[in-house]
mmCIF file of C-alpha atoms in Angstrom:
data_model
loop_
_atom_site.group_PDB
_atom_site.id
_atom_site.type_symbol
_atom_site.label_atom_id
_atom_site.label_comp_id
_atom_site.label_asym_id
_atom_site.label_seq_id
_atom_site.Cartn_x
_atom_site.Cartn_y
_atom_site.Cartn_z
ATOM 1 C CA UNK A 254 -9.815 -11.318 29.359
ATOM 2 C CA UNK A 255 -9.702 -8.127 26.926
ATOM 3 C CA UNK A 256 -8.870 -9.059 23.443
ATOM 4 C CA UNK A 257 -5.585 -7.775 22.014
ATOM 5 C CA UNK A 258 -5.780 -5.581 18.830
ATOM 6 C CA UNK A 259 -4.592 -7.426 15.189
ATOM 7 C CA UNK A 260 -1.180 -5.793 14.530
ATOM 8 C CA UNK A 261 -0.857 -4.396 10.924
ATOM 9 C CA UNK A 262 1.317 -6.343 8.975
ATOM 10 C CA UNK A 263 1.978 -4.351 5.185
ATOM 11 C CA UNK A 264 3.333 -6.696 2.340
ATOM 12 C CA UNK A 265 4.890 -5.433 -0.754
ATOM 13 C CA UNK A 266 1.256 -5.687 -2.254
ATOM 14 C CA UNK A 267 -0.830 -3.626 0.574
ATOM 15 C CA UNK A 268 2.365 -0.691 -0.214
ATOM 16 C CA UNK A 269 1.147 -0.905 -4.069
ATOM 17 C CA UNK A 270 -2.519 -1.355 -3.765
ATOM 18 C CA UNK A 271 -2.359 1.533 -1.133
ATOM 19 C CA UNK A 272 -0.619 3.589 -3.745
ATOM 20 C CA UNK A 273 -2.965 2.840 -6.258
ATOM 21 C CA UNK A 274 -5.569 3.154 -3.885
ATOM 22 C CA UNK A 275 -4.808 7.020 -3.397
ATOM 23 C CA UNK A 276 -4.160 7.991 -7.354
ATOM 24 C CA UNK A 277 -0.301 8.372 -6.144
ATOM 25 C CA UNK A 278 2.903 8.269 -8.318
ATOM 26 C CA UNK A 279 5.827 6.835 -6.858
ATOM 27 C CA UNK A 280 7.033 9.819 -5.621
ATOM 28 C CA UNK A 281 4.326 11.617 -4.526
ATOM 29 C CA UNK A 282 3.887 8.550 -2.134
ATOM 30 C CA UNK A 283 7.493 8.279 -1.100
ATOM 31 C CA UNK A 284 7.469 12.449 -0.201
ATOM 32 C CA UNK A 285 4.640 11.238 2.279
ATOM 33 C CA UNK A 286 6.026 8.880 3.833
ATOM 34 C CA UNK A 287 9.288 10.178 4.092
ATOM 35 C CA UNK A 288 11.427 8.236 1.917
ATOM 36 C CA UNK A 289 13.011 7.880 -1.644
ATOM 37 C CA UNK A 290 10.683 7.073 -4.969
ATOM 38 C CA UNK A 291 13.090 4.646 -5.569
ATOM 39 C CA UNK A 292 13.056 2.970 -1.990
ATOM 40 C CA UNK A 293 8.635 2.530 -2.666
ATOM 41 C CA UNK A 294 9.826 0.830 -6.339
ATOM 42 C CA UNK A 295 12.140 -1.750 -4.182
ATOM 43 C CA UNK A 296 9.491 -2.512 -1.685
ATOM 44 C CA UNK A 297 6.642 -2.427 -4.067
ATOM 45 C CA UNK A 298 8.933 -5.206 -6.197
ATOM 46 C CA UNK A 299 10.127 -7.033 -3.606
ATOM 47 C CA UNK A 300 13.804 -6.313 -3.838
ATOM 48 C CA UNK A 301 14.333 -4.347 -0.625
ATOM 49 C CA UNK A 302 11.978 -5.613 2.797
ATOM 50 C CA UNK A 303 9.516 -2.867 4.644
ATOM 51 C CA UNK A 304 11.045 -2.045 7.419
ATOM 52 C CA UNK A 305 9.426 -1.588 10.655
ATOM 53 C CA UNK A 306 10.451 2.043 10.491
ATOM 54 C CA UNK A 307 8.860 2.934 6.996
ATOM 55 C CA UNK A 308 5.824 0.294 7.801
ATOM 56 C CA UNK A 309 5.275 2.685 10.448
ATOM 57 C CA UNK A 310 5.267 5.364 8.484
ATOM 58 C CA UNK A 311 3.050 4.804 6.094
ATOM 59 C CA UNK A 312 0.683 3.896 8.762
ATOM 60 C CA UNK A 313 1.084 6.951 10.250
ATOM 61 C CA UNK A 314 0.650 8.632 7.546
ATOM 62 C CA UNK A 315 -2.520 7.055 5.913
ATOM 63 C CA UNK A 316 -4.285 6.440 9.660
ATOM 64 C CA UNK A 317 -4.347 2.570 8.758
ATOM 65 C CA UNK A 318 -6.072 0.042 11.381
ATOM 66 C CA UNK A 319 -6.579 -3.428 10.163
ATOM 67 C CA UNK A 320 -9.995 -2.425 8.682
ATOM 68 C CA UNK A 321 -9.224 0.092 6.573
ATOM 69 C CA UNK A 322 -6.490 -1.831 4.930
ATOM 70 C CA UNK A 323 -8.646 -4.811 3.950
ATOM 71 C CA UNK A 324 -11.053 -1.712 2.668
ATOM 72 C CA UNK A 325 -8.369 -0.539 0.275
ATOM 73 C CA UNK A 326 -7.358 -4.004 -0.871
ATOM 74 C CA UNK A 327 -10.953 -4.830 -1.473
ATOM 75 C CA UNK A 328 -11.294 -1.421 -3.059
ATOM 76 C CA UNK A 329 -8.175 -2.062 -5.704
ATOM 77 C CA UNK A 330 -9.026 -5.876 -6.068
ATOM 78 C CA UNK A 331 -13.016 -4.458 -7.210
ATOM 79 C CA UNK A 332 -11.968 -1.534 -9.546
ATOM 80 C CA UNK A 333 -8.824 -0.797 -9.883
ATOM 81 C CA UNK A 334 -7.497 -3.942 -11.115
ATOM 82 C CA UNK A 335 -11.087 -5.185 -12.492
ATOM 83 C CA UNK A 336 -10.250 -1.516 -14.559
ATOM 84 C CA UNK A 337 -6.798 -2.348 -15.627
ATOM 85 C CA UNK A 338 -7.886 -5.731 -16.675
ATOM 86 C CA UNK A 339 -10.811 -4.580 -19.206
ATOM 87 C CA UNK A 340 -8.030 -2.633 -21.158
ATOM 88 C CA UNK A 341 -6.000 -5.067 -22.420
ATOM 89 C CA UNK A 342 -8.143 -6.974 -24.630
ATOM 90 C CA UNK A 343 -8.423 -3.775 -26.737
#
């Protein structure tokens, strides 16, 4: 019995952290993927769904797998936020 590859699932947060991730305005990472800035701002706040089209897109066009994701979440979670974070007490 072979095992079956995880299938990528993005959320509105893997879209931002990814983003972030990559030092990307809204939209720089929209003209990558193919799609309005304003479309990215929706998913990334949750008031428009990824759809399967644009989730395949952005994989596409990042070369995602399910390892590399969890990299860049780890990644943003570490530093970037961590970064943000240390700013705001000043």
């Amino acid at each position: 019995m072979t095992k079956q590859p995880k299938k990528l699932h993005l959320t509105k947060e893997h879209v931002y952290k990814l983003r972030q991730y990559h030092g990307m305005s809204l939209k720089e990472f929209a003209e990558r993927i193919g799609i309005s800035f304003v479309s990215v701002h929706r998913i990334e706040t949750g008031k428009m769904k990824l759809s399967v089209k644009t989730e395949a897109r952005i994989i596409e066009a990042f070369g995602l797998s399910v390892n590399k994701l969890r990299s860049v979440t780890i990644h943003y979670d570490k530093h970037i936020a961590g970064f943000k974070g240390s700013n705001e007490d000043e």
